[in-house]
XYZ file of C-alpha atoms in Angstrom:
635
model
C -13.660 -8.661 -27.159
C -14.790 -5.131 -27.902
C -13.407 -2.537 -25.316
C -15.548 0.145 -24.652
C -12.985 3.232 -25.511
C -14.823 5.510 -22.773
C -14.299 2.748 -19.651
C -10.696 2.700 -21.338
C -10.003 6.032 -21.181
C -10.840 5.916 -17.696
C -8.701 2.945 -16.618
C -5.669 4.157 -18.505
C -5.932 7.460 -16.181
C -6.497 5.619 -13.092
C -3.313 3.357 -14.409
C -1.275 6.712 -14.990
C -1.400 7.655 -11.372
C 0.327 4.287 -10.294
C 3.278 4.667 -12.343
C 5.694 5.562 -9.968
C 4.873 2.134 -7.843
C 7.360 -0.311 -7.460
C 6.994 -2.306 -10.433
C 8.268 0.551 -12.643
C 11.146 0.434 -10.980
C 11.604 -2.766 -11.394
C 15.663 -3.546 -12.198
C 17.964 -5.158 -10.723
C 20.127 -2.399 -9.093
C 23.734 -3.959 -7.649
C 24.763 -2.414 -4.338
C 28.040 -2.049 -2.709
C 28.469 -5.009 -0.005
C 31.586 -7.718 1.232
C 31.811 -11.335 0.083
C 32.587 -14.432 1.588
C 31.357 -17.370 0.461
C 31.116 -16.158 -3.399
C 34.267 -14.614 -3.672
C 36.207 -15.326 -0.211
C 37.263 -11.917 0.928
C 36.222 -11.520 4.316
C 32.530 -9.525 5.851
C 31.707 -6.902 8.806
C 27.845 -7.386 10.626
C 27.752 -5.382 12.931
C 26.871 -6.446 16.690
C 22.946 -6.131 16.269
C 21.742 -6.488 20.182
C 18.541 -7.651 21.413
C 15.865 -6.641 19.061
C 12.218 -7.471 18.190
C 10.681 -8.610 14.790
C 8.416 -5.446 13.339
C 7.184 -7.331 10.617
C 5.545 -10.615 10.368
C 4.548 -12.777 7.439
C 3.407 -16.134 9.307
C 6.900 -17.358 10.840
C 8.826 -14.793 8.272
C 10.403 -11.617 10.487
C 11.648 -8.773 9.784
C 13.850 -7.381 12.371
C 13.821 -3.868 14.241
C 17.470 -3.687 13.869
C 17.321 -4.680 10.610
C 14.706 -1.321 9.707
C 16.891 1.015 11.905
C 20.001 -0.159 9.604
C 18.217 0.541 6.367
C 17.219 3.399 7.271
C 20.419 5.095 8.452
C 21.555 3.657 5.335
C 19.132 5.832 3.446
C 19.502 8.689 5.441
C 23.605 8.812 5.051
C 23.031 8.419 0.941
C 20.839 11.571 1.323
C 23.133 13.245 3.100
C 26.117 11.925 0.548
C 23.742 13.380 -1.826
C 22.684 16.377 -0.715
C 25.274 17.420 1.913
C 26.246 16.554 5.367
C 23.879 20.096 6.917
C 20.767 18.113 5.268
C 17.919 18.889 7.868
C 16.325 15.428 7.715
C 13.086 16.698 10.094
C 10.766 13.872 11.448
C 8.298 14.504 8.297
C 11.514 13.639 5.883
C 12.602 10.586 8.487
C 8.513 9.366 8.625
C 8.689 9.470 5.191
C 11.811 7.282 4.437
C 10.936 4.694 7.027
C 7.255 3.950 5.357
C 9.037 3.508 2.097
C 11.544 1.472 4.043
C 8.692 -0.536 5.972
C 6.710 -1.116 2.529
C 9.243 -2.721 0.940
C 10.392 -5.054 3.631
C 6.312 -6.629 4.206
C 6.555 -6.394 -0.051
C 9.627 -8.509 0.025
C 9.049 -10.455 2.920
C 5.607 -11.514 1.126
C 7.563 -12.880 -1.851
C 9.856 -14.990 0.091
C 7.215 -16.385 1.811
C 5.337 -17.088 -1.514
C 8.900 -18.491 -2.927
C 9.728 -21.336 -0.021
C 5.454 -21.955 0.053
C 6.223 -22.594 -4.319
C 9.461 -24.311 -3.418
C 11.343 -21.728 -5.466
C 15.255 -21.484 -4.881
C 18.047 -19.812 -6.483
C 21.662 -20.930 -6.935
C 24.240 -19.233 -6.048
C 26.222 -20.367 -9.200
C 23.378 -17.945 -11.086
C 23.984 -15.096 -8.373
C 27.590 -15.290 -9.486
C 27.043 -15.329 -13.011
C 25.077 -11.912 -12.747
C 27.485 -10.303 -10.565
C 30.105 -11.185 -12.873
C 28.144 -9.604 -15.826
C 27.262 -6.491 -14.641
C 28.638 -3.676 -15.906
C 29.978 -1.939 -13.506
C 32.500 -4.555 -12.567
C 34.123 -4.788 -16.143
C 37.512 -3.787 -16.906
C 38.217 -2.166 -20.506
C 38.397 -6.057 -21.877
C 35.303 -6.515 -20.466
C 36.318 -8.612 -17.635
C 34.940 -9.235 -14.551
C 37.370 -6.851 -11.794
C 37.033 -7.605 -8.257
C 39.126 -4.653 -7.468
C 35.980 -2.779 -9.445
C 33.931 -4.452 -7.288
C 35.266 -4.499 -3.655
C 35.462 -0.442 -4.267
C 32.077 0.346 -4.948
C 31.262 -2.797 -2.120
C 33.340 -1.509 -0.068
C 31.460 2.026 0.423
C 27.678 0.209 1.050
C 27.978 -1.123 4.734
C 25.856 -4.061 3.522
C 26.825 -7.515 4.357
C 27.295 -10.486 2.057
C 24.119 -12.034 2.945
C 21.980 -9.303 2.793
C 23.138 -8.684 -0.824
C 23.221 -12.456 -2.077
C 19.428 -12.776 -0.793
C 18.434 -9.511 -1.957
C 19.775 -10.349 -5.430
C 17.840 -13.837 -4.964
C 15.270 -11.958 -4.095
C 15.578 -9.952 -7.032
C 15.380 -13.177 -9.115
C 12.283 -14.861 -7.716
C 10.079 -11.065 -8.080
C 11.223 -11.676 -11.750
C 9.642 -15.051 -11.628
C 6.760 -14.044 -9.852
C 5.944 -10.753 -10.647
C 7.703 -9.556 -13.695
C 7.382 -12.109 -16.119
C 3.792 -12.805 -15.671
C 3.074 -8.845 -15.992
C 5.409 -8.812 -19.501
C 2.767 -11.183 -20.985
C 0.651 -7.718 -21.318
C 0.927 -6.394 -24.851
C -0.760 -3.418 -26.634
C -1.716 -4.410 -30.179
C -0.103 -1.185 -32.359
C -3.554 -0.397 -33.760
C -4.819 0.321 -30.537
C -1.832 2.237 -29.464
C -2.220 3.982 -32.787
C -5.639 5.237 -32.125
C -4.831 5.719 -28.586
C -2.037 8.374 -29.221
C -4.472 9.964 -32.007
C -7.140 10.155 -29.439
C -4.435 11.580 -27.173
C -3.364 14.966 -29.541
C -6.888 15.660 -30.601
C -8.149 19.062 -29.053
C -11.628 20.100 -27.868
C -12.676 23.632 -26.742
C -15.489 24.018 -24.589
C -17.881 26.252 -23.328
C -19.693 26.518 -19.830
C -21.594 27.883 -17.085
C -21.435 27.176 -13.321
C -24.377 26.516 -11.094
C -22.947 27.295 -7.300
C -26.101 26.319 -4.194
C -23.907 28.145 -1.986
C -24.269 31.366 -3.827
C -27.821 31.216 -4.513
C -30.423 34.204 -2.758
C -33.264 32.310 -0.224
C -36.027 35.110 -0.427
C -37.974 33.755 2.482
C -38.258 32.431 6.178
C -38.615 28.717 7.138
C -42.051 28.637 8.269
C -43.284 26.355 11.884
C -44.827 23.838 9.646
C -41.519 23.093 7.854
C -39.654 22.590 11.116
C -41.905 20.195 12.348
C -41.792 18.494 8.954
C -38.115 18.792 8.666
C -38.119 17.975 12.481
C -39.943 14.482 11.555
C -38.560 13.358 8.265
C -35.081 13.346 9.682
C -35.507 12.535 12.804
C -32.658 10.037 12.469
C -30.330 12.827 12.462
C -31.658 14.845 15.798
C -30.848 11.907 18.314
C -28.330 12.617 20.940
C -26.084 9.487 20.884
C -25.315 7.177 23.605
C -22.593 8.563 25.820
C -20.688 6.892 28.940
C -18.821 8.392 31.898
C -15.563 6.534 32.400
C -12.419 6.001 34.516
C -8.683 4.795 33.005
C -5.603 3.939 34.055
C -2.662 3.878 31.893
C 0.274 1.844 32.064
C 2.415 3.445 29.450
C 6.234 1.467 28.564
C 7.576 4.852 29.895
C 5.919 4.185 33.151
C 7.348 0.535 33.333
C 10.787 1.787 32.485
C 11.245 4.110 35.246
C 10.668 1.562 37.844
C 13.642 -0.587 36.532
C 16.925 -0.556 38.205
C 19.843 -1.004 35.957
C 23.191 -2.318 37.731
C 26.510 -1.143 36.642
C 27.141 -4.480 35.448
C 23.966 -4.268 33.159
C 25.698 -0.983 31.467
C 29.042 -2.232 31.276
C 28.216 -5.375 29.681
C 26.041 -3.140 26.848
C 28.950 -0.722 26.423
C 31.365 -3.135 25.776
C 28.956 -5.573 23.273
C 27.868 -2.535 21.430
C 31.338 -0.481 21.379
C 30.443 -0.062 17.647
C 27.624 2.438 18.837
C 29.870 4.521 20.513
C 32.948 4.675 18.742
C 33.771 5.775 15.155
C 36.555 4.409 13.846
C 39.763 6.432 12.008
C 39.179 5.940 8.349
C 41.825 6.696 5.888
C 41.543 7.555 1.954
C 43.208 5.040 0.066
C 44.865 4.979 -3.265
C 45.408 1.832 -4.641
C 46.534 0.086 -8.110
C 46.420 -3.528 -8.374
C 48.727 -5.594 -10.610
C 48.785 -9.524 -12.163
C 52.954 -9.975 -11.159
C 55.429 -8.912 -8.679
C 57.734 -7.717 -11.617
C 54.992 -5.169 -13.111
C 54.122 -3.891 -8.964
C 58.125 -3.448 -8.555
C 58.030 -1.000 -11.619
C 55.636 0.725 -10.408
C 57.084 1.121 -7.117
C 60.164 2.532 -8.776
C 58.278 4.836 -10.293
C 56.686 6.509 -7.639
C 60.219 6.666 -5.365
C 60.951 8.633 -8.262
C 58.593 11.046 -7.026
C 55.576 10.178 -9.830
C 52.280 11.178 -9.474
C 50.890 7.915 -7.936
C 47.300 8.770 -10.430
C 49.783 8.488 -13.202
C 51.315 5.773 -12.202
C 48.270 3.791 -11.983
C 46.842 5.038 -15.743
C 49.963 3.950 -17.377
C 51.270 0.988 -15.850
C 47.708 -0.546 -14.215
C 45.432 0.675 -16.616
C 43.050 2.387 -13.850
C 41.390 5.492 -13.816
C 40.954 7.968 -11.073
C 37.819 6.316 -10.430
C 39.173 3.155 -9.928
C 42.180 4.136 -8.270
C 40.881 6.031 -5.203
C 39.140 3.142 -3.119
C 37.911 6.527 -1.104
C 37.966 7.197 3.162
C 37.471 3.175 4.668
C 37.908 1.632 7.826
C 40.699 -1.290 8.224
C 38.044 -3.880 8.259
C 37.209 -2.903 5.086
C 40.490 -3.925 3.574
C 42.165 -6.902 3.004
C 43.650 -8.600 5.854
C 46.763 -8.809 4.039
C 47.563 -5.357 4.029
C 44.630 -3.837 6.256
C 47.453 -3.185 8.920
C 50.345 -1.864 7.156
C 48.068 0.745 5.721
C 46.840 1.927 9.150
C 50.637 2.201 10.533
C 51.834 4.366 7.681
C 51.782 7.435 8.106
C 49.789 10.485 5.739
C 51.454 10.273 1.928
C 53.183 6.770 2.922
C 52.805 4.186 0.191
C 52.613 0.604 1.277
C 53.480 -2.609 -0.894
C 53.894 -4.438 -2.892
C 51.932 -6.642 -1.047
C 50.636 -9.644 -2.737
C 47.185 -11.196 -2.117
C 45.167 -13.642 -4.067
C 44.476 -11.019 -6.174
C 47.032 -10.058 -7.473
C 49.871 -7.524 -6.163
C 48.425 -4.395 -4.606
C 50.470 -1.041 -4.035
C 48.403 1.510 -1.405
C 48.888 5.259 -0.243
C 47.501 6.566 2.521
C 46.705 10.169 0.935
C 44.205 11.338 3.948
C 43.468 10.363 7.385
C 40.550 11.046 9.451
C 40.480 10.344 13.445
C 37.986 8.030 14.624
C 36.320 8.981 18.320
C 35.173 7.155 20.747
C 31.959 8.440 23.694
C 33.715 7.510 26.921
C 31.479 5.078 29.771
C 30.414 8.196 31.249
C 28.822 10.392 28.001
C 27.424 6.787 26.669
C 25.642 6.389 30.212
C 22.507 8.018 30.034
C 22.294 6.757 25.706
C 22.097 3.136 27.530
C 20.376 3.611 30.684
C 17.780 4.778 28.200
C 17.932 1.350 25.605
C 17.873 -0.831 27.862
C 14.867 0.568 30.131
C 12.943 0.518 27.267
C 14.376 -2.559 25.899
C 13.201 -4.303 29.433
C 10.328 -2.430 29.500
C 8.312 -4.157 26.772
C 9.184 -7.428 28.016
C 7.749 -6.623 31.814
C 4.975 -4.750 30.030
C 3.164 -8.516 29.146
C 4.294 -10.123 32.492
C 2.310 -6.977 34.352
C -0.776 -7.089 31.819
C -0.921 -10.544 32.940
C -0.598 -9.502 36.652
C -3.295 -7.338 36.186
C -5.858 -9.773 34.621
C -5.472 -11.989 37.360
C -6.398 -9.229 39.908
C -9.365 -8.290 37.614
C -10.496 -11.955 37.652
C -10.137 -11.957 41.307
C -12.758 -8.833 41.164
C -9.845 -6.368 42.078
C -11.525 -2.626 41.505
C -9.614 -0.107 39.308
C -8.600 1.823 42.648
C -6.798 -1.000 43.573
C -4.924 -1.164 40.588
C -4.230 2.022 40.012
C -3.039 2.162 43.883
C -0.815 -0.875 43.535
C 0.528 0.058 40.430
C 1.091 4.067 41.550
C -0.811 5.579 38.294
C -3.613 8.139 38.578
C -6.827 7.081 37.478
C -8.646 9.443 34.929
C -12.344 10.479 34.243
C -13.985 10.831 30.976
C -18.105 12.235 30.796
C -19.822 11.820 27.774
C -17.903 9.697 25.973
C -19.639 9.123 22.435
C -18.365 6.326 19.989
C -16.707 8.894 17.669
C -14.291 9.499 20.257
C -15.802 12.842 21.695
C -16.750 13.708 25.032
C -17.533 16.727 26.783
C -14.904 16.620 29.397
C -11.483 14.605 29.584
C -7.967 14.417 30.233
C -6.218 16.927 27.616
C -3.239 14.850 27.775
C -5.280 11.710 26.637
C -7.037 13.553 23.711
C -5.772 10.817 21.012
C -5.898 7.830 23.231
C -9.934 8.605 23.877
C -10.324 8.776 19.710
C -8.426 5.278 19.229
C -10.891 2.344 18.598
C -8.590 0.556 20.941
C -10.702 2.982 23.547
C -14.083 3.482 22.464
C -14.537 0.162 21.384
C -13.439 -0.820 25.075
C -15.551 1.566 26.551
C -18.676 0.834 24.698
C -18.154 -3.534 25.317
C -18.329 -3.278 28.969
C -21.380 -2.246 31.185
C -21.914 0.101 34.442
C -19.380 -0.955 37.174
C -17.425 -3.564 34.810
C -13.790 -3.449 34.514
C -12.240 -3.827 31.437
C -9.240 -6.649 30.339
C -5.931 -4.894 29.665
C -5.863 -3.214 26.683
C -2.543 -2.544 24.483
C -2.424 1.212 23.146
C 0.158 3.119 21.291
C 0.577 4.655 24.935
C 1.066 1.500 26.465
C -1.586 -0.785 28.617
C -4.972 0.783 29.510
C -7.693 -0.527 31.984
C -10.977 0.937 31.845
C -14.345 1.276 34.511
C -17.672 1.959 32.553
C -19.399 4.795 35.730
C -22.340 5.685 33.989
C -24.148 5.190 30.310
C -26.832 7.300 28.760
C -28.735 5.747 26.080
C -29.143 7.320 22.684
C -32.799 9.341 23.024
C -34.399 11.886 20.413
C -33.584 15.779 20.854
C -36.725 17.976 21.348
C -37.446 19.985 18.315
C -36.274 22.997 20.049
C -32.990 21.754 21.127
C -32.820 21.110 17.156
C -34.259 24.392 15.840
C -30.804 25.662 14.732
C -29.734 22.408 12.864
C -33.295 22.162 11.230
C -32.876 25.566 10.067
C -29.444 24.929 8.637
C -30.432 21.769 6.937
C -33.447 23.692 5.509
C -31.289 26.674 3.897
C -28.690 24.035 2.250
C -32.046 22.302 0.772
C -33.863 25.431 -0.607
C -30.251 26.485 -1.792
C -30.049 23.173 -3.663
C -33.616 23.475 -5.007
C -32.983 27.029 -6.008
C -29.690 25.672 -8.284
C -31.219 22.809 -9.062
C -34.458 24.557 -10.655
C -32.000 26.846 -13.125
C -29.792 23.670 -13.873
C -33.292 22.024 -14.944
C -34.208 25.352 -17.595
C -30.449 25.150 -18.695
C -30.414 21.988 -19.612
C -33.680 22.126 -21.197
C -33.120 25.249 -23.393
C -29.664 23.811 -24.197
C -31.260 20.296 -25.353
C -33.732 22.040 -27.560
C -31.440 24.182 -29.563
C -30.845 26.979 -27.808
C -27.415 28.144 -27.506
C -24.953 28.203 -24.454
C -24.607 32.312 -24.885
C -28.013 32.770 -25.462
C -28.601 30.419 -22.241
C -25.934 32.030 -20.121
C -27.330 35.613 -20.642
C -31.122 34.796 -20.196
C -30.278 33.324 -16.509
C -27.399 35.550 -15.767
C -25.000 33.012 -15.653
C -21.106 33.705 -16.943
C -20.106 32.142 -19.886
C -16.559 30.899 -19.668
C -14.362 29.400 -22.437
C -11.549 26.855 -22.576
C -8.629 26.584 -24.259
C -7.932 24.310 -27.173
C -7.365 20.626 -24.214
C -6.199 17.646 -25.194
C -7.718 14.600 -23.316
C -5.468 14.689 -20.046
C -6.016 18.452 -19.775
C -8.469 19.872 -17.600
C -10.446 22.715 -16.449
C -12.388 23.654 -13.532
C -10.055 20.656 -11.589
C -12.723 18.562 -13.228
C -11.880 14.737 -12.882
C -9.868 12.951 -15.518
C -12.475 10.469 -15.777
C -15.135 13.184 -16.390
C -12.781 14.898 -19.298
C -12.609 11.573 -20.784
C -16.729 11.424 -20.880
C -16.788 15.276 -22.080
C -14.828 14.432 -25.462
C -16.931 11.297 -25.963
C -20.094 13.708 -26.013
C -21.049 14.525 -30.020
C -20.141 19.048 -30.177
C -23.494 21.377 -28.843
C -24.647 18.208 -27.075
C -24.377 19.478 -22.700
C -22.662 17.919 -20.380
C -24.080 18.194 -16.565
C -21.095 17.497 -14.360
C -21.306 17.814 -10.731
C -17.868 19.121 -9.052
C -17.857 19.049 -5.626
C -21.388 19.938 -5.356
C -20.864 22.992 -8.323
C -22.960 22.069 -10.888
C -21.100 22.764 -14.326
C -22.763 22.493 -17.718
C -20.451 22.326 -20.291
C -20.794 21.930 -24.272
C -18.062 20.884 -26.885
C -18.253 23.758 -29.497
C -15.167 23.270 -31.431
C -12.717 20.079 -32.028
C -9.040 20.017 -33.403
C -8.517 17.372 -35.667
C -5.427 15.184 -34.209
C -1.979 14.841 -36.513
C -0.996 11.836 -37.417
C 0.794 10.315 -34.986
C 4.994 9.711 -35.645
C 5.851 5.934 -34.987
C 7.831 7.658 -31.657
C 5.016 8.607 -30.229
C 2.730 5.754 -30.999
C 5.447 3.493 -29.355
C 5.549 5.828 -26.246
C 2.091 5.272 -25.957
C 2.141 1.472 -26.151
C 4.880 1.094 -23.608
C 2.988 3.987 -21.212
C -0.224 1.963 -21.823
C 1.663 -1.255 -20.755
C 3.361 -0.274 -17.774
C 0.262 0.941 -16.530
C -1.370 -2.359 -17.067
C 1.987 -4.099 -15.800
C 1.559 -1.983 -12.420
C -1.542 -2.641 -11.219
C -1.046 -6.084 -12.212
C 2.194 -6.705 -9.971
C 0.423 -4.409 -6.973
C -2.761 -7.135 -7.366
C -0.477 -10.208 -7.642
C 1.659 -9.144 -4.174
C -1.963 -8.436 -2.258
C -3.431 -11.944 -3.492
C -0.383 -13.312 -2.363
C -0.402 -11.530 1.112
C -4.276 -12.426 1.388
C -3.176 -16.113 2.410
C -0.936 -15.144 5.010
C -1.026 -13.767 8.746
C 0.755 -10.094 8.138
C 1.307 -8.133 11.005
C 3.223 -4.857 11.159
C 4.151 -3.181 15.073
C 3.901 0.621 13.475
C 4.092 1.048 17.152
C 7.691 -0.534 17.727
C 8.913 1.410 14.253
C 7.545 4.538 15.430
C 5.135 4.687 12.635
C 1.971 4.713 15.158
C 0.273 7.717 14.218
């Protein structure tokens, strides 16, 4: 098939701009985390709560607790980054938690396509590419748990989150990344493609701006009544509706709930892992095969050896390997988890032997855990569990209220019964405007979830319970205005308006006409340029992603297809630019480097949007749903 180099051009910038998805990125990164079934050393989950799935993919959840954990994950590793004063602001946190909330409906799409393909992984292959990796080698190139439980260790995750997320890992090869590797570039192509790439054009050009063009004249009566009649589509005042609301936000719901003592005690002491931070001590450890080799080390360090040195010589471990870093005793062994939290700063504990071998510690740093007392965690809970509660009363009073509707209850009586004020809205359009309402309600009026409420119901109907980002809403339509023409002087102004942007646009329009035409007879661009007293402007030598003017790649692409003196009309925003080729640099050859660089660029592009078109297809034959509204994402 013959590819026409100019549509090519084009795709391969649109391509370029979608490099940085997910695809590109596509390599199996290992993260710290506990085993138990692979490797039997013991796991911490923390005590989730009650929580709510966020995420849906037909019966596949993703849990709220489950987003809230990944991203204090990510925010800690920022801070471990970038230091503990980081000011993660809500734009920063917003901004981690899409990321976060794209990749779980990604991934929970791929399971879903997985089971429905009857795709499963072993865990016999999970092991074998742990055990490869490596960052768990010794210098034999063996497989070191002590390599691994250290950098596990320091993740928080649990064993099952990383065995399915590396089985996860697996089936988007499967799915996604083997399919997209069947993309090749043939080398000739890439060849010419990073030729076409160096080669350099300079051009010349004039700008065209309606906005700055001179009207010499007055609109006259008959062109308002012409204007007035050949758009009289746009000089019709649109139908608007005076209405009353109600809302029932989860706020409002959660202030009527009485919380017993019992309620908060019972939280505080199932969630103590919310309120307490644990002492966490940094370790020092060197692991070895006998008892015999651990005694000689011990020996050594009563001599008063440097414990580092002790570990390099006689356990072959570097610093890095040495210093398991500041954990908590549930991250250790059980073994020796609580000697090492009863000695004291600079002890050393051990030998102690586990089924790893035998394992001499120092406790070279200790840091205090804390704990928020009933009284200081009070108000944190009070608050979780209102709202908790709250948006499970919220559907048994929608339901309440829908009843009371059907029964031909009025919105005074709701609002009365409920204790809520009701709220009036006049001239209510269906973009959302109006010209008076409740400033605190601004956004809710602009919602669909509104308008499309208040335009479905007619005068003196009361609307079903509606859900909202601020909670439930019942509407009364009061009064509706239909849409009727304006009166040419209640128009005058806008006609006007529209009439100067027109002769403006003829006025450019006529001198981009006597360009062009001089241009495409022979004349040149100066010549052109001076006679209409236009500036001439001049590029720079550009290669084919260069730009000028913040002309579209696409357009740059078209410009060096164009033969040199032939003019280019290019419309930019509604600046019309006329630009002419008037000088090319031939291209070097390319070096074999850089023709490679350009195949793989050209295929990763192609591999992208491939994988991003492969996950929506998949998602098309599913029900996705995603509560923005539980993950604070509404907006």
């Amino acid at each position: 098939n013959k590819i026409q180099l100019q549509d090519f051009w084009a795709m391969m910038n649109k391509f370029r701009k979608m490099q940085e998805t997910w695809l590109s990125k596509f390599i199996l990164i290992l993260t710290a985390v506990s085993f138990m079934s692979l490797f039997g050393v013991s796991g911490y989950i923390g005590s989730a709560g009650k929580n709510r799935p966020v995420i849906k993919v037909d019966n596949y959840e993703v849990l709220q607790s489950d987003i809230s954990q990944r991203l204090e994950q990510q925010m800690q590793m920022a801070r471990g980054l970038f230091g503990d004063n980081l000011d993660i602001n809500d734009n920063i946190r917003n901004a981690m938690l899409q990321g976060i909330v794209q990749k779980a409906l990604t991934d929970t799409i791929i399971r879903r396509t997985a089971d429905e393909l009857d795709i499963s992984i072993s865990d016999n292959l999970i092991r074998k590419i742990i055990y490869s990796q490596a960052e768990f080698l010794d210098a034999d190139g063996k497989f070191d748990i002590q390599k691994l439980r250290r950098v596990l260790a320091a993740s928080g995750w649990t064993e099952k989150r990383y065995i399915d997320s590396l089985k996860l890992d697996v089936i988007k090869q499967h799915l996604i990344q083997n399919p997209v590797d069947n993309i090749n570039v043939p080398n000739i192509l890439a060849e010419y493609l990073a030729k076409a790439e160096n080669q350099k054009k300079i051009f010349k050009y004039v700008k065209i701006d309606p906005e700055k063009m001179t009207i010499d004249r007055k609109i006259s009566q008959d062109e308002v009544e012409q204007f007035y009649e050949d758009f009289s589509s746009e000089f019709v005042a649109p139908e608007e509706r005076d209405v009353s609301f109600i809302v029932l936000s989860t706020d409002d719901i959660a202030a009527k709930i009485n919380l017993s003592d019992e309620d908060i005690e019972a939280y505080y002491n199932e969630n103590l892992n919310q309120f307490e931070t644990p002492e966490t001590r940094n370790v020092l450890q060197m692991v070895f095969d006998s008892q015999e080799e651990a005694d000689k080390a011990n020996a050594a360090l009563k001599e008063g050896k440097d414990f580092y040195a002790v570990a390099k010589e006689l356990a072959k471990q570097d610093r890095e390997a040495t210093n398991l870093g500041f954990v908590s005793q549930d991250m250790l062994i059980a073994d020796m988890s609580e000697a090492v939290f009863k000695a004291k700063k600079g002890a050393v504990v051990g030998p102690v032997k586990s089924e790893m071998g035998w394992h001499i510690m120092k406790v070279s740093d200790i840091k205090a855990g804390s704990k928020m007392d009933k009284k200081q965690a009070r108000a944190k809970i009070v608050s979780i569990l209102k709202k908790d509660r709250a948006y499970d009363e919220a559907y048994e009073i929608s339901a309440q209220i829908e009843d009371k509707i059907g029964a031909g209850a009025g919105l005074s009586d709701i609002a009365k019964e409920m204790n809520v004020k009701i709220y009036d809205v006049q001239g209510l359009t269906e973009d959302g405007k109006a010209r008076k309402e409740p400033a605190a309600y601004a956004a809710l009026l602009k919602s669909n979830d509104f308008v499309d409420t208040a335009f479905s119901y007619n005068v003196d109907e009361v609307s079903q319970v509606v859900e909202t980002d601020e909670g439930f809403m019942v509407l009364k339509v009061n009064k509706i205005v239909d849409a009727h023409p304006k009166s040419v002087d209640e128009v005058r102004g806008e006609i006007e308006a529209l009439w100067e942007v027109n002769e403006r646009g003829a006025i450019a329009q006529e001198i981009v006409n006597d360009v062009m035409h001089d241009l495409e007879t022979g004349d040149s661009i100066e010549s052109v340029a001076a006679r209409n007293n236009l500036q001439l402007h001049r590029t720079a030598a550009l290669t084919r992603n260069k730009n000028f003017e913040a002309i579209a790649p696409a357009v740059m692409l078209e410009l060096f297809q164009e033969p040199s003196g032939s003019p280019k009309l290019i419309n930019n925003d509604g600046i019309q630019i006329i630009a002419v080729g008037v000088d090319v640099v031939p291209a070097e050859k390319p070096s074999s480097e850089e023709i490679a660089a350009v195949a793989h660029r050209t295929k990763m592009d192609l591999s992208s949007d491939y994988a991003r078109q492969l996950i929506e297809d998949f998602g098309s034959d599913y029900d996705v749903r995603v509560k923005y509204r539980l993950l604070g994402l509404a907006d």
